[in-house]
JSON list of C-alpha atoms in Angstrom, two decimals:
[
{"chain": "A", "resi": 1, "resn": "UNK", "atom": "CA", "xyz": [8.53, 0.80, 22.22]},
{"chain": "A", "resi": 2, "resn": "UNK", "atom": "CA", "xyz": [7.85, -2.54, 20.62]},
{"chain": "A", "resi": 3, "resn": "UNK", "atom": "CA", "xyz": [9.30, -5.02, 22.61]},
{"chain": "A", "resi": 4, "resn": "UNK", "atom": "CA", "xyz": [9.92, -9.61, 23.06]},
{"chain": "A", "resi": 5, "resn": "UNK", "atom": "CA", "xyz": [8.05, -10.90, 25.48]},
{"chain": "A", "resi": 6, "resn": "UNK", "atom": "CA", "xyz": [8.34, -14.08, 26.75]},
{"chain": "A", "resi": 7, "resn": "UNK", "atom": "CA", "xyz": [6.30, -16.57, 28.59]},
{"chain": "A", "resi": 8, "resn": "UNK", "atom": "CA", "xyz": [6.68, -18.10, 31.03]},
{"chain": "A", "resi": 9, "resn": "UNK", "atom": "CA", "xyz": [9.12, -16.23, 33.11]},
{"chain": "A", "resi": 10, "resn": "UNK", "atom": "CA", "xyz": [9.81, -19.24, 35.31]},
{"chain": "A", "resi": 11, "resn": "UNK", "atom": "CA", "xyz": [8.72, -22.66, 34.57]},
{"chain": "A", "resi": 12, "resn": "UNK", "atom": "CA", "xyz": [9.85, -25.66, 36.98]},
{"chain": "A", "resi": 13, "resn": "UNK", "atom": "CA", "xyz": [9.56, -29.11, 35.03]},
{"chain": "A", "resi": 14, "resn": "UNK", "atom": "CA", "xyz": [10.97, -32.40, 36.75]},
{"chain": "A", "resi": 15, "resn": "UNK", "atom": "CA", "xyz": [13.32, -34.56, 35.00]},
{"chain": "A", "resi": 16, "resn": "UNK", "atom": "CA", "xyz": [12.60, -36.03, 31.79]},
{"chain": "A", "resi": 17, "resn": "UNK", "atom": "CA", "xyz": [9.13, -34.41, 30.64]},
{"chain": "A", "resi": 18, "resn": "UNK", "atom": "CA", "xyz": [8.53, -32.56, 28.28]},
{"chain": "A", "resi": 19, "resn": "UNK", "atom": "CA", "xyz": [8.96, -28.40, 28.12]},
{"chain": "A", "resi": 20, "resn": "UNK", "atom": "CA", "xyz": [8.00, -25.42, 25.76]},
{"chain": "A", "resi": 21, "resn": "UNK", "atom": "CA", "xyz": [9.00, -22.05, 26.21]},
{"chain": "A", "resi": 22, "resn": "UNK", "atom": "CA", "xyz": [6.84, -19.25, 24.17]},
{"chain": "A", "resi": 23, "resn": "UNK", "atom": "CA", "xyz": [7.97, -15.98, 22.69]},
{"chain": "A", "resi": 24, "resn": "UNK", "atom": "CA", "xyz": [6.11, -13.20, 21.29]},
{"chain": "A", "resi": 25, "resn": "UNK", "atom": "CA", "xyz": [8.80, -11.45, 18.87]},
{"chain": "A", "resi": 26, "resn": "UNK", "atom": "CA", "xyz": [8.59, -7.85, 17.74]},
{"chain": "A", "resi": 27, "resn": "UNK", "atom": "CA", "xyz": [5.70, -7.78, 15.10]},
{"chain": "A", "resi": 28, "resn": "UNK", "atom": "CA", "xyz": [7.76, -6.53, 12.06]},
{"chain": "A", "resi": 29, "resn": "UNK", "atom": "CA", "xyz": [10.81, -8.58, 12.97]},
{"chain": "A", "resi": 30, "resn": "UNK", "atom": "CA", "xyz": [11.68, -11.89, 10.40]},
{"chain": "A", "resi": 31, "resn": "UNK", "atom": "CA", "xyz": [14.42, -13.41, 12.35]},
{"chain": "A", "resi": 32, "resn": "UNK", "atom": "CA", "xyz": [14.45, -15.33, 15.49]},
{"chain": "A", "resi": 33, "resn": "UNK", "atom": "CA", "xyz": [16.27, -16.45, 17.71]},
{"chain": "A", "resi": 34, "resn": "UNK", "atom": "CA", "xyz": [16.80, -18.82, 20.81]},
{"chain": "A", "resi": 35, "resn": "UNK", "atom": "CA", "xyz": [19.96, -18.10, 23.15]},
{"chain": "A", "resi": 36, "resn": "UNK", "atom": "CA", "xyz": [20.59, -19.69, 26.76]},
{"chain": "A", "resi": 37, "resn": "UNK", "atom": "CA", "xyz": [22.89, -18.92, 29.83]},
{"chain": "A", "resi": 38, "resn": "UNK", "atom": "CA", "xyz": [23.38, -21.24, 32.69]},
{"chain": "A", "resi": 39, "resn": "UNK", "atom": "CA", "xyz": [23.93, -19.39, 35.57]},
{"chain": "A", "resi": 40, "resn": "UNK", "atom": "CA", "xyz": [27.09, -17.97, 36.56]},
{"chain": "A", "resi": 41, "resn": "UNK", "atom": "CA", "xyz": [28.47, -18.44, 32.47]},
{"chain": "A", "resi": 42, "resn": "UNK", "atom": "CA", "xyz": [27.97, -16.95, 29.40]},
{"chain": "A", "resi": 43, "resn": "UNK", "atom": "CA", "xyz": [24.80, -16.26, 27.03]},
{"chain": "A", "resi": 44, "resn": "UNK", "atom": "CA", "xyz": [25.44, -18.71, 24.15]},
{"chain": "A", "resi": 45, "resn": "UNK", "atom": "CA", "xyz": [23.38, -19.25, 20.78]},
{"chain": "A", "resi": 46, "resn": "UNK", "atom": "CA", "xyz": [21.16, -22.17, 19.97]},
{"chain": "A", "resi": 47, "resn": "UNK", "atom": "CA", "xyz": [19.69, -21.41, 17.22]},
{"chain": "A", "resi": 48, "resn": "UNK", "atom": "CA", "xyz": [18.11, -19.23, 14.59]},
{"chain": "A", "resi": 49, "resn": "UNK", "atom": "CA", "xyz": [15.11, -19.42, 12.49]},
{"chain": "A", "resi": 50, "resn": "UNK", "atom": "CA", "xyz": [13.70, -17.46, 9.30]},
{"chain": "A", "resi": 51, "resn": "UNK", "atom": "CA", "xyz": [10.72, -18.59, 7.13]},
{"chain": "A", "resi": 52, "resn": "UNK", "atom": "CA", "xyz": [9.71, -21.56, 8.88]},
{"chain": "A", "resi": 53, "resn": "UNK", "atom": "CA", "xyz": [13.18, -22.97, 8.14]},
{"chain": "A", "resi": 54, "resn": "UNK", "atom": "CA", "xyz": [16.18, -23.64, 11.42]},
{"chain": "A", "resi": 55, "resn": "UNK", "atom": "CA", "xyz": [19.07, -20.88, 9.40]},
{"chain": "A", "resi": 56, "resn": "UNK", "atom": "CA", "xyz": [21.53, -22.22, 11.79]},
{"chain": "A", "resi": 57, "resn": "UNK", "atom": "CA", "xyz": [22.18, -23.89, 15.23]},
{"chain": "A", "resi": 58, "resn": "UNK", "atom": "CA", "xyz": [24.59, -24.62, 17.60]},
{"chain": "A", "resi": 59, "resn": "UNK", "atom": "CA", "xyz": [26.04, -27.81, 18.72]},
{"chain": "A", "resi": 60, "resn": "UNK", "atom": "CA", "xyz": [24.25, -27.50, 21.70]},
{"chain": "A", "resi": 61, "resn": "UNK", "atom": "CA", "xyz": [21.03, -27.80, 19.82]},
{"chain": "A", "resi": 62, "resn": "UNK", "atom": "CA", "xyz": [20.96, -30.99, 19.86]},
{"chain": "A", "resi": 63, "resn": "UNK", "atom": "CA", "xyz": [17.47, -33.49, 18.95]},
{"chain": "A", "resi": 64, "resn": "UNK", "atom": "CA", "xyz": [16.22, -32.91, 22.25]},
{"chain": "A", "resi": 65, "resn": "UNK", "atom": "CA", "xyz": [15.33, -29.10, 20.61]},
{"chain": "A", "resi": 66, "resn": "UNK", "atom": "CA", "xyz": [13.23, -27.94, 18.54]},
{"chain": "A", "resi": 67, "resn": "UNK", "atom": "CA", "xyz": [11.99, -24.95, 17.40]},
{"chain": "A", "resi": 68, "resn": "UNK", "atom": "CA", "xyz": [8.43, -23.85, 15.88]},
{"chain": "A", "resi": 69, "resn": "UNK", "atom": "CA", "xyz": [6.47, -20.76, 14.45]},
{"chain": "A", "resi": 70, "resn": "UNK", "atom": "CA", "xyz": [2.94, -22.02, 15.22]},
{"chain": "A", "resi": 71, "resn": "UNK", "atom": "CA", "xyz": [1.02, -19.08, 13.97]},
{"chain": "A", "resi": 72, "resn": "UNK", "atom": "CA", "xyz": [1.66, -15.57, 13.16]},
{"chain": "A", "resi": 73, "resn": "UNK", "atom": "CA", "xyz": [2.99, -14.25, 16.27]},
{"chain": "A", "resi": 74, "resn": "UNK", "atom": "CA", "xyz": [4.53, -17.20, 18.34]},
{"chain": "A", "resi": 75, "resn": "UNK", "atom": "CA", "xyz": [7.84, -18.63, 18.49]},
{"chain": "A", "resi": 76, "resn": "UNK", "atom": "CA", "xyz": [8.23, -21.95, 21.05]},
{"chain": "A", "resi": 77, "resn": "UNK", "atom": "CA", "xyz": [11.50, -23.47, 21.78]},
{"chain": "A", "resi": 78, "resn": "UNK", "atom": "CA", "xyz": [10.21, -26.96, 23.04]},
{"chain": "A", "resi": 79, "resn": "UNK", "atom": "CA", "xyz": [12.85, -29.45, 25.26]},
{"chain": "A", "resi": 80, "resn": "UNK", "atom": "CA", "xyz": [12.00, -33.20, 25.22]},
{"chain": "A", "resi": 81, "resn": "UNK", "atom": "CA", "xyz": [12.99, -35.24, 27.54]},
{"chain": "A", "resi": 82, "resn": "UNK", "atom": "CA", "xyz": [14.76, -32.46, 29.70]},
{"chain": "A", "resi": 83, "resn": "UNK", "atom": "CA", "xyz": [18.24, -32.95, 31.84]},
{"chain": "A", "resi": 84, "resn": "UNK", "atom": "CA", "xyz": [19.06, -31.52, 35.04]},
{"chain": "A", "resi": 85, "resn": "UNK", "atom": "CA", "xyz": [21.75, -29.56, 33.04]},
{"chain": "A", "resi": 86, "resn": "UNK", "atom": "CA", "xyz": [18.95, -27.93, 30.80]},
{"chain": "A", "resi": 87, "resn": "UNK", "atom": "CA", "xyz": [18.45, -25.27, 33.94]},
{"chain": "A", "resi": 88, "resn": "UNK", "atom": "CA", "xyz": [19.49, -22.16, 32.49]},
{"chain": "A", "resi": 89, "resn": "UNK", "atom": "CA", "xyz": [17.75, -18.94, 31.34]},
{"chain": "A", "resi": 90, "resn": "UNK", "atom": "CA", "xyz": [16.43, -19.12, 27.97]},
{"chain": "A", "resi": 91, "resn": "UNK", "atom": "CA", "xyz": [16.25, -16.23, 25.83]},
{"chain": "A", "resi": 92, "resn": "UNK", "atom": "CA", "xyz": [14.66, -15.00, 22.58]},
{"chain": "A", "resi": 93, "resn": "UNK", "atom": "CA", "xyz": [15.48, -12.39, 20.28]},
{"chain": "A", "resi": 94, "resn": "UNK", "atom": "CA", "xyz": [14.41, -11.11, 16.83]},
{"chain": "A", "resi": 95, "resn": "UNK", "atom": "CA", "xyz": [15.15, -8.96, 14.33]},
{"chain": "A", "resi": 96, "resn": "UNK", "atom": "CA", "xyz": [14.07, -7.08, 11.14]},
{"chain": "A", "resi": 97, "resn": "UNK", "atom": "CA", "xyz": [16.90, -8.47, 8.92]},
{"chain": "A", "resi": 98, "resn": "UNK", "atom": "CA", "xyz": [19.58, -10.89, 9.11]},
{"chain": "A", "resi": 99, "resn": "UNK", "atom": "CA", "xyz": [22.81, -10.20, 8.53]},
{"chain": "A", "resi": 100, "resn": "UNK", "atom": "CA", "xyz": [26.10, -9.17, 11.35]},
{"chain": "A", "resi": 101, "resn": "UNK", "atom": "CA", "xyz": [24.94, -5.44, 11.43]},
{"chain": "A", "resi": 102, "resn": "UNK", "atom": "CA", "xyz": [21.47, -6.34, 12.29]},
{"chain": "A", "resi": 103, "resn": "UNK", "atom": "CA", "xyz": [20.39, -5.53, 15.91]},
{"chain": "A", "resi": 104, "resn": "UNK", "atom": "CA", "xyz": [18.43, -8.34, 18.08]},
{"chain": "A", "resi": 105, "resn": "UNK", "atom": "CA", "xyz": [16.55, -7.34, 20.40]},
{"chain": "A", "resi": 106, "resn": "UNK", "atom": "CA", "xyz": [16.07, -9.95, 23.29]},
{"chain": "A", "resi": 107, "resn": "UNK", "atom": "CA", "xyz": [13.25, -10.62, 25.57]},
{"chain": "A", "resi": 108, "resn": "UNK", "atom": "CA", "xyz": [13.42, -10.69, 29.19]},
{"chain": "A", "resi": 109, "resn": "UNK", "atom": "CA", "xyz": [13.87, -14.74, 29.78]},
{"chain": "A", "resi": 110, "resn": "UNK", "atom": "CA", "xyz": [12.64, -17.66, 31.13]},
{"chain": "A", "resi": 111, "resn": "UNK", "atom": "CA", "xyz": [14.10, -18.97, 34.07]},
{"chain": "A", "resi": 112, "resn": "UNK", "atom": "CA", "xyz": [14.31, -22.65, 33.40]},
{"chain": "A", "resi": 113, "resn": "UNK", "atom": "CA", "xyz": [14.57, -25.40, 36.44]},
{"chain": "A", "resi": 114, "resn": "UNK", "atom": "CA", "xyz": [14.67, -29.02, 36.25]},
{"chain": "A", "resi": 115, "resn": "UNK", "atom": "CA", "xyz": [14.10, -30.84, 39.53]},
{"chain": "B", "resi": 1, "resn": "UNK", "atom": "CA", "xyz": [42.09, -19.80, 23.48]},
{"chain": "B", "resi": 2, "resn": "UNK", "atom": "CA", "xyz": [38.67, -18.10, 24.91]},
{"chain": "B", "resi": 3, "resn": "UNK", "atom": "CA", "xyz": [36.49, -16.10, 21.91]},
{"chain": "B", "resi": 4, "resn": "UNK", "atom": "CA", "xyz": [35.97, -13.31, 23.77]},
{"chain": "B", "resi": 5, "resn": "UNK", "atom": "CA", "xyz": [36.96, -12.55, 27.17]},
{"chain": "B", "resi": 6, "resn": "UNK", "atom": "CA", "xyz": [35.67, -9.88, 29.63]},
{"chain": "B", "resi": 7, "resn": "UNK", "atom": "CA", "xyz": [36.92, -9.06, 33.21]},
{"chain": "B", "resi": 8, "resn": "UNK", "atom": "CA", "xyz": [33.81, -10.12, 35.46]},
{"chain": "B", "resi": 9, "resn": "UNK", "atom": "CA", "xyz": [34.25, -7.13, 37.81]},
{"chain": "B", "resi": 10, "resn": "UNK", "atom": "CA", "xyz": [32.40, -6.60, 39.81]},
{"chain": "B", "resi": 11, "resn": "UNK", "atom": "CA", "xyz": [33.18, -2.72, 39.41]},
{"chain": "B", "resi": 12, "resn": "UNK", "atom": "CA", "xyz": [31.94, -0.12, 41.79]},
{"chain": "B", "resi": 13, "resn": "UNK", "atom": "CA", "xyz": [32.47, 3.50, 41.20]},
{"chain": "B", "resi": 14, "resn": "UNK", "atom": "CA", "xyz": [31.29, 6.33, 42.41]},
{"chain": "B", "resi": 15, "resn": "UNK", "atom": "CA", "xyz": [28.56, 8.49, 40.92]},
{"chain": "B", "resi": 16, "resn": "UNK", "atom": "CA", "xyz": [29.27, 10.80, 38.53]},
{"chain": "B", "resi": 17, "resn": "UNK", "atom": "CA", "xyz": [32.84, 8.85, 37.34]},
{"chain": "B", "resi": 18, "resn": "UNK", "atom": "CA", "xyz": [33.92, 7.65, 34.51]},
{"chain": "B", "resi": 19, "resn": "UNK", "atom": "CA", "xyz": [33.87, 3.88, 33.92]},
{"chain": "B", "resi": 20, "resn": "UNK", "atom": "CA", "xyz": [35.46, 1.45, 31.10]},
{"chain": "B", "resi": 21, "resn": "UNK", "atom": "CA", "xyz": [34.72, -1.57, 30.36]},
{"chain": "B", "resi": 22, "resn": "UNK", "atom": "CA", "xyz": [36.63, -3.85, 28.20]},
{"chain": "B", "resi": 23, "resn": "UNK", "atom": "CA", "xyz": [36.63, -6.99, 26.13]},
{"chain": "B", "resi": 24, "resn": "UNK", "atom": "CA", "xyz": [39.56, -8.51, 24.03]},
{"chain": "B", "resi": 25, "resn": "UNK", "atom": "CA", "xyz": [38.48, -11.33, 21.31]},
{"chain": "B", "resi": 26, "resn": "UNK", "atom": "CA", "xyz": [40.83, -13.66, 19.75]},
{"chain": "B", "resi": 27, "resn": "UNK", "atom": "CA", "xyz": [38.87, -14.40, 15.89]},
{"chain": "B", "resi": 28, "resn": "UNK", "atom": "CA", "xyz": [40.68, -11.59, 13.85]},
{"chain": "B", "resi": 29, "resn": "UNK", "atom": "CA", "xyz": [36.91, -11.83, 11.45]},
{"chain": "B", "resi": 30, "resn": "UNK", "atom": "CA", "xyz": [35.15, -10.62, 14.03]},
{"chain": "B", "resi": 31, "resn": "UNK", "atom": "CA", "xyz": [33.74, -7.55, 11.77]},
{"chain": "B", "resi": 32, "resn": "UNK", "atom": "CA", "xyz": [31.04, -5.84, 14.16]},
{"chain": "B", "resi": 33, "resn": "UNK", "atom": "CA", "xyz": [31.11, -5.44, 17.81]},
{"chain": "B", "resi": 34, "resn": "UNK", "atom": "CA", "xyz": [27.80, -4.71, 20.18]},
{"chain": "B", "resi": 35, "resn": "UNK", "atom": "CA", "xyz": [27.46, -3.79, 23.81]},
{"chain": "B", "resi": 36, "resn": "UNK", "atom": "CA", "xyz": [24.60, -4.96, 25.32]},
{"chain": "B", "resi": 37, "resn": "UNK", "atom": "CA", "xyz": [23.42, -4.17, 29.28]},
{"chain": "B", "resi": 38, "resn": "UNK", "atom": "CA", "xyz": [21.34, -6.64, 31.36]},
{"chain": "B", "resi": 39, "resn": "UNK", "atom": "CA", "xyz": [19.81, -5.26, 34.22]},
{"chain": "B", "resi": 40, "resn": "UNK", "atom": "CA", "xyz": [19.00, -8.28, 36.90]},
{"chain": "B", "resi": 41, "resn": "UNK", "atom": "CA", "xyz": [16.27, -10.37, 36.01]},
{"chain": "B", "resi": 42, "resn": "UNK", "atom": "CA", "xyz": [16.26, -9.40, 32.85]},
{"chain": "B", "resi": 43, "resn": "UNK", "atom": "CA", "xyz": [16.86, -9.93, 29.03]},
{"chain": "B", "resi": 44, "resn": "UNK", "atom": "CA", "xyz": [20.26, -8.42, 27.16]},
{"chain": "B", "resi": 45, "resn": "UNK", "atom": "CA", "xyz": [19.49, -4.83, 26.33]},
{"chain": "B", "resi": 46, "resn": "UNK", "atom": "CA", "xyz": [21.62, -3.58, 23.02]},
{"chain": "B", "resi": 47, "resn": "UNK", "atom": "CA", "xyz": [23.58, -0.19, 23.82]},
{"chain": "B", "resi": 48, "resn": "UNK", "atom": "CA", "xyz": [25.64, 0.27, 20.97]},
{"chain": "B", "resi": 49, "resn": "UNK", "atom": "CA", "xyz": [27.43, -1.38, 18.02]},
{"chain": "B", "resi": 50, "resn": "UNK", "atom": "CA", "xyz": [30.26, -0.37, 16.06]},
{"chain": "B", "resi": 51, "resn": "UNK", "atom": "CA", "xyz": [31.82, -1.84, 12.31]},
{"chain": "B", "resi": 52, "resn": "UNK", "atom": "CA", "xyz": [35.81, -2.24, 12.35]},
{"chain": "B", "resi": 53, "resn": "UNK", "atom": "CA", "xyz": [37.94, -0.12, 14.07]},
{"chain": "B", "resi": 54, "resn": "UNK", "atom": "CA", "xyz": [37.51, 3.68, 15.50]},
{"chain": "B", "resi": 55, "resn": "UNK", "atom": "CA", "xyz": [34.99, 5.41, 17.95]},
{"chain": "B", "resi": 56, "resn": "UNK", "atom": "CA", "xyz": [31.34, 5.87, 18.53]},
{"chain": "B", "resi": 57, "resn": "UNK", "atom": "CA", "xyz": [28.99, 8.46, 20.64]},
{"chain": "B", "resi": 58, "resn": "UNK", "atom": "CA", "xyz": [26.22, 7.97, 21.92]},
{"chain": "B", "resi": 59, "resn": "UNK", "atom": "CA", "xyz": [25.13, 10.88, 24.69]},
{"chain": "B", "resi": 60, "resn": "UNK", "atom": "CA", "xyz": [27.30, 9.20, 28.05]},
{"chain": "B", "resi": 61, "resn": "UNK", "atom": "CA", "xyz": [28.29, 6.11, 25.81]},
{"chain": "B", "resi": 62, "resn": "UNK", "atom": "CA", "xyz": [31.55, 5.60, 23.99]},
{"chain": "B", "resi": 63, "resn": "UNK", "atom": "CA", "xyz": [32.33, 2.70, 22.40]},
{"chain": "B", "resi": 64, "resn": "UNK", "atom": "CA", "xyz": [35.75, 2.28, 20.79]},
{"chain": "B", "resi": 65, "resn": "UNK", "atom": "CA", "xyz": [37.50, -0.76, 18.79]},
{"chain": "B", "resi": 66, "resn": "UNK", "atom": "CA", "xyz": [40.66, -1.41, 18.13]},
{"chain": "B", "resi": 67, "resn": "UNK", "atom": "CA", "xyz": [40.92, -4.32, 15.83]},
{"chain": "B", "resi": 68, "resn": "UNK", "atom": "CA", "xyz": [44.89, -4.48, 15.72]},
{"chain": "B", "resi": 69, "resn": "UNK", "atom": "CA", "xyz": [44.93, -4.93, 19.40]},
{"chain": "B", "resi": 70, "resn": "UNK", "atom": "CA", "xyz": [41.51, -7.04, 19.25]},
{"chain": "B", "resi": 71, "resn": "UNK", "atom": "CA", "xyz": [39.97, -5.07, 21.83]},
{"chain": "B", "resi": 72, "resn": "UNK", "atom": "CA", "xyz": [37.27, -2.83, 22.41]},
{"chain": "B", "resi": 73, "resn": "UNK", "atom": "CA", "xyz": [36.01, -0.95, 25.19]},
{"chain": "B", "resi": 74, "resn": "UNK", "atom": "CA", "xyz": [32.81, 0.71, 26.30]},
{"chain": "B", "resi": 75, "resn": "UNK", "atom": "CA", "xyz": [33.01, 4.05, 28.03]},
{"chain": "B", "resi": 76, "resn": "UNK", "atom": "CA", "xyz": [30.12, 5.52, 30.35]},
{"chain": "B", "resi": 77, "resn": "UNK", "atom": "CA", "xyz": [31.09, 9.49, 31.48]},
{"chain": "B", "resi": 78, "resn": "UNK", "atom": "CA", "xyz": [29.20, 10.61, 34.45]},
{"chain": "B", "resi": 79, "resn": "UNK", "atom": "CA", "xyz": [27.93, 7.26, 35.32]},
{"chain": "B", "resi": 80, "resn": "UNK", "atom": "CA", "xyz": [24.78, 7.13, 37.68]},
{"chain": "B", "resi": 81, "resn": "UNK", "atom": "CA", "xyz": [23.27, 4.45, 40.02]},
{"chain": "B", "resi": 82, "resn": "UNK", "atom": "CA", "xyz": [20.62, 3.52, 37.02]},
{"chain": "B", "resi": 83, "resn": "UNK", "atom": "CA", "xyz": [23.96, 2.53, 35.09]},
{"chain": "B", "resi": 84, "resn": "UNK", "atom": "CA", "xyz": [24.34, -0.42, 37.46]},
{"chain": "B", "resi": 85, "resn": "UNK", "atom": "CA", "xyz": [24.15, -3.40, 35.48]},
{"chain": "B", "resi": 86, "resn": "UNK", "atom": "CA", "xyz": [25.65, -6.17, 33.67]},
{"chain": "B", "resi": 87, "resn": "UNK", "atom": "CA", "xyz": [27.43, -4.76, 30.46]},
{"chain": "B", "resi": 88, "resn": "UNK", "atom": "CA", "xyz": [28.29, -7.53, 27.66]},
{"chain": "B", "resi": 89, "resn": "UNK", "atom": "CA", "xyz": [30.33, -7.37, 24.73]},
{"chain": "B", "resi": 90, "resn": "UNK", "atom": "CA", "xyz": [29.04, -9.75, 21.87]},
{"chain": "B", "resi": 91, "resn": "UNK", "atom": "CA", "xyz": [30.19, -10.21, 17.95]},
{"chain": "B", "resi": 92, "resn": "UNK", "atom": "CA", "xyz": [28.70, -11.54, 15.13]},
{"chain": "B", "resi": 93, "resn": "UNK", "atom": "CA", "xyz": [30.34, -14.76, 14.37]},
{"chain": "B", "resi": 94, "resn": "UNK", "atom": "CA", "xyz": [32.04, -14.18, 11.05]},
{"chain": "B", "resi": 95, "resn": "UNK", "atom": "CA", "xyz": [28.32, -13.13, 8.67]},
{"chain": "B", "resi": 96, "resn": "UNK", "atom": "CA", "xyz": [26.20, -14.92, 10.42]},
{"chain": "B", "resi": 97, "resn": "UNK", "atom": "CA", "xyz": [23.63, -14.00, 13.28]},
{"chain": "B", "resi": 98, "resn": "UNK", "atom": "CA", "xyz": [25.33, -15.98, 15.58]},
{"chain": "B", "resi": 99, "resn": "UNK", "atom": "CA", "xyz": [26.57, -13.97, 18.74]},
{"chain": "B", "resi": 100, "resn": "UNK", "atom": "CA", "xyz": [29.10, -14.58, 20.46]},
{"chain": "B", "resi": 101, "resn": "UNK", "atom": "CA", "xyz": [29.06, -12.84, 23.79]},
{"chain": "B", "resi": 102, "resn": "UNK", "atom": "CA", "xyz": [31.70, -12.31, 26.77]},
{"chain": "B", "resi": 103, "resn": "UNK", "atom": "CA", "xyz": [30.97, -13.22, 30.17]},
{"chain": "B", "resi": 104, "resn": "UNK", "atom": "CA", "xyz": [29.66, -9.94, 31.34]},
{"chain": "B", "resi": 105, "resn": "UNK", "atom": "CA", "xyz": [31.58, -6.78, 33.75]},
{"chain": "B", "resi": 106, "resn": "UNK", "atom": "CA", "xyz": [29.07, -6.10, 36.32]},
{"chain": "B", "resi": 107, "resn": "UNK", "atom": "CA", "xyz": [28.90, -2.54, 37.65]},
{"chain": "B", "resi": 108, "resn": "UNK", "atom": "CA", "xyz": [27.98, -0.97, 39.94]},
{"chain": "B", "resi": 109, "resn": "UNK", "atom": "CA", "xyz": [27.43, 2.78, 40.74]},
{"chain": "B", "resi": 110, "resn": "UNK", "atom": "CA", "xyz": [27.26, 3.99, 44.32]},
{"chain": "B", "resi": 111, "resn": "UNK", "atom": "CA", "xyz": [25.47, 7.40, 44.84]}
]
């Protein structure tokens, strides 16, 4: 079964440089998306992308983010200038269509730390 | 007021019970609701989802809304050890893609 993959699963960046997280969505899938979940809380949306273009984002997604489609198969989530309170898993999902009724289908995470 | 709120458990039960798991939500638009499991170490896995109010099967898996009461629950008959997860409820935030998800029951299934 098709599946999101995501790379790395645990990068360790110190304070204030510069970090991109990779995703591989499902091949046939047109909408992506980036969600994150600090330990111990809930998963919570950052943002979600379809034709090159950000659809939406949270308030959490902030300047410091920014999300890319590099080539046919990639999706990065890139943090500038990262906080200690960036640690969190990151997520990605995608799915065929857009729309409330439209499964995602998430990848396994990457474990984000910020020393 | 919280979105959506889920009991953290954790719940242990034995093999071969009957579990349910619950979320209430407080947004009345919330139109479709979706269970998802998360097995340790990794990503949300999507169980079910369900439009508006009433049931839906799915072998062991029974998820039921009831949008006057603004809750919904997820039942699992003869629950195993592989059952043993994190189950979260999440909702589409009004038409949008956005979910909104609770904090996650943990379960767990002794043999």
């Amino acid at each position: 079964e098709p599946e999101v993959t995501q790379t790395p699963s645990h990068q360790v960046t110190q304070m204030g440089q510069e970090v991109i997280l990779r995703c591989v969505p499902i091949s046939n899938h047109l909408y992506f998306y980036w969600y994150r979940q600090i330990l111990g809380q809930k998963v919570e949306f950052l943002v979600s992308f379809y034709n090159n273009e950000i659809s939406e984002k949270s308030e959490i997604f902030d300047d410091q983010f920014s999300v890319e489609r590099p080539d046919g198969s990639n999706f990065t989530l890139k943090i500038r200038s990262t906080k200690l309170e960036d640690s969190a898993m990151y997520f990605c999902a995608s799915s065929r269509l857009a729309g409330p009724n439209q499964p995602q289908h998430f990848g396994d995470g990457t474990r984000l730390s910020i020393l | 007021q919280k979105e959506v709120e889920q009991d953290p458990g954790p719940l242990s039960v034995p093999e071969g019970a009957i579990v349910s798991l619950n979320c209430t939500y407080s947004n009345s638009a919330f139109q479709y609701f979706m269970w998802y499991r998360q097995y340790s170490r990794k990503g949300p896995e999507l169980l079910m989802y369900t439009y508006s109010s009433g049931n839906k099967e799915d072998g062991r898996f029974t998820a039921q809304v009831d949008k006057s009461s603004k809750y919904i629950s997820l039942f699992i008959r003869d629950s195993q050890p592989s059952d043993s997860a994190t189950y979260l409820c999440a909702m589409p935030l009004g038409n949008t893609d956005k979910l909104i998800f609770g904090t996650g029951t943990r379960l767990q299934v002794f043999p």
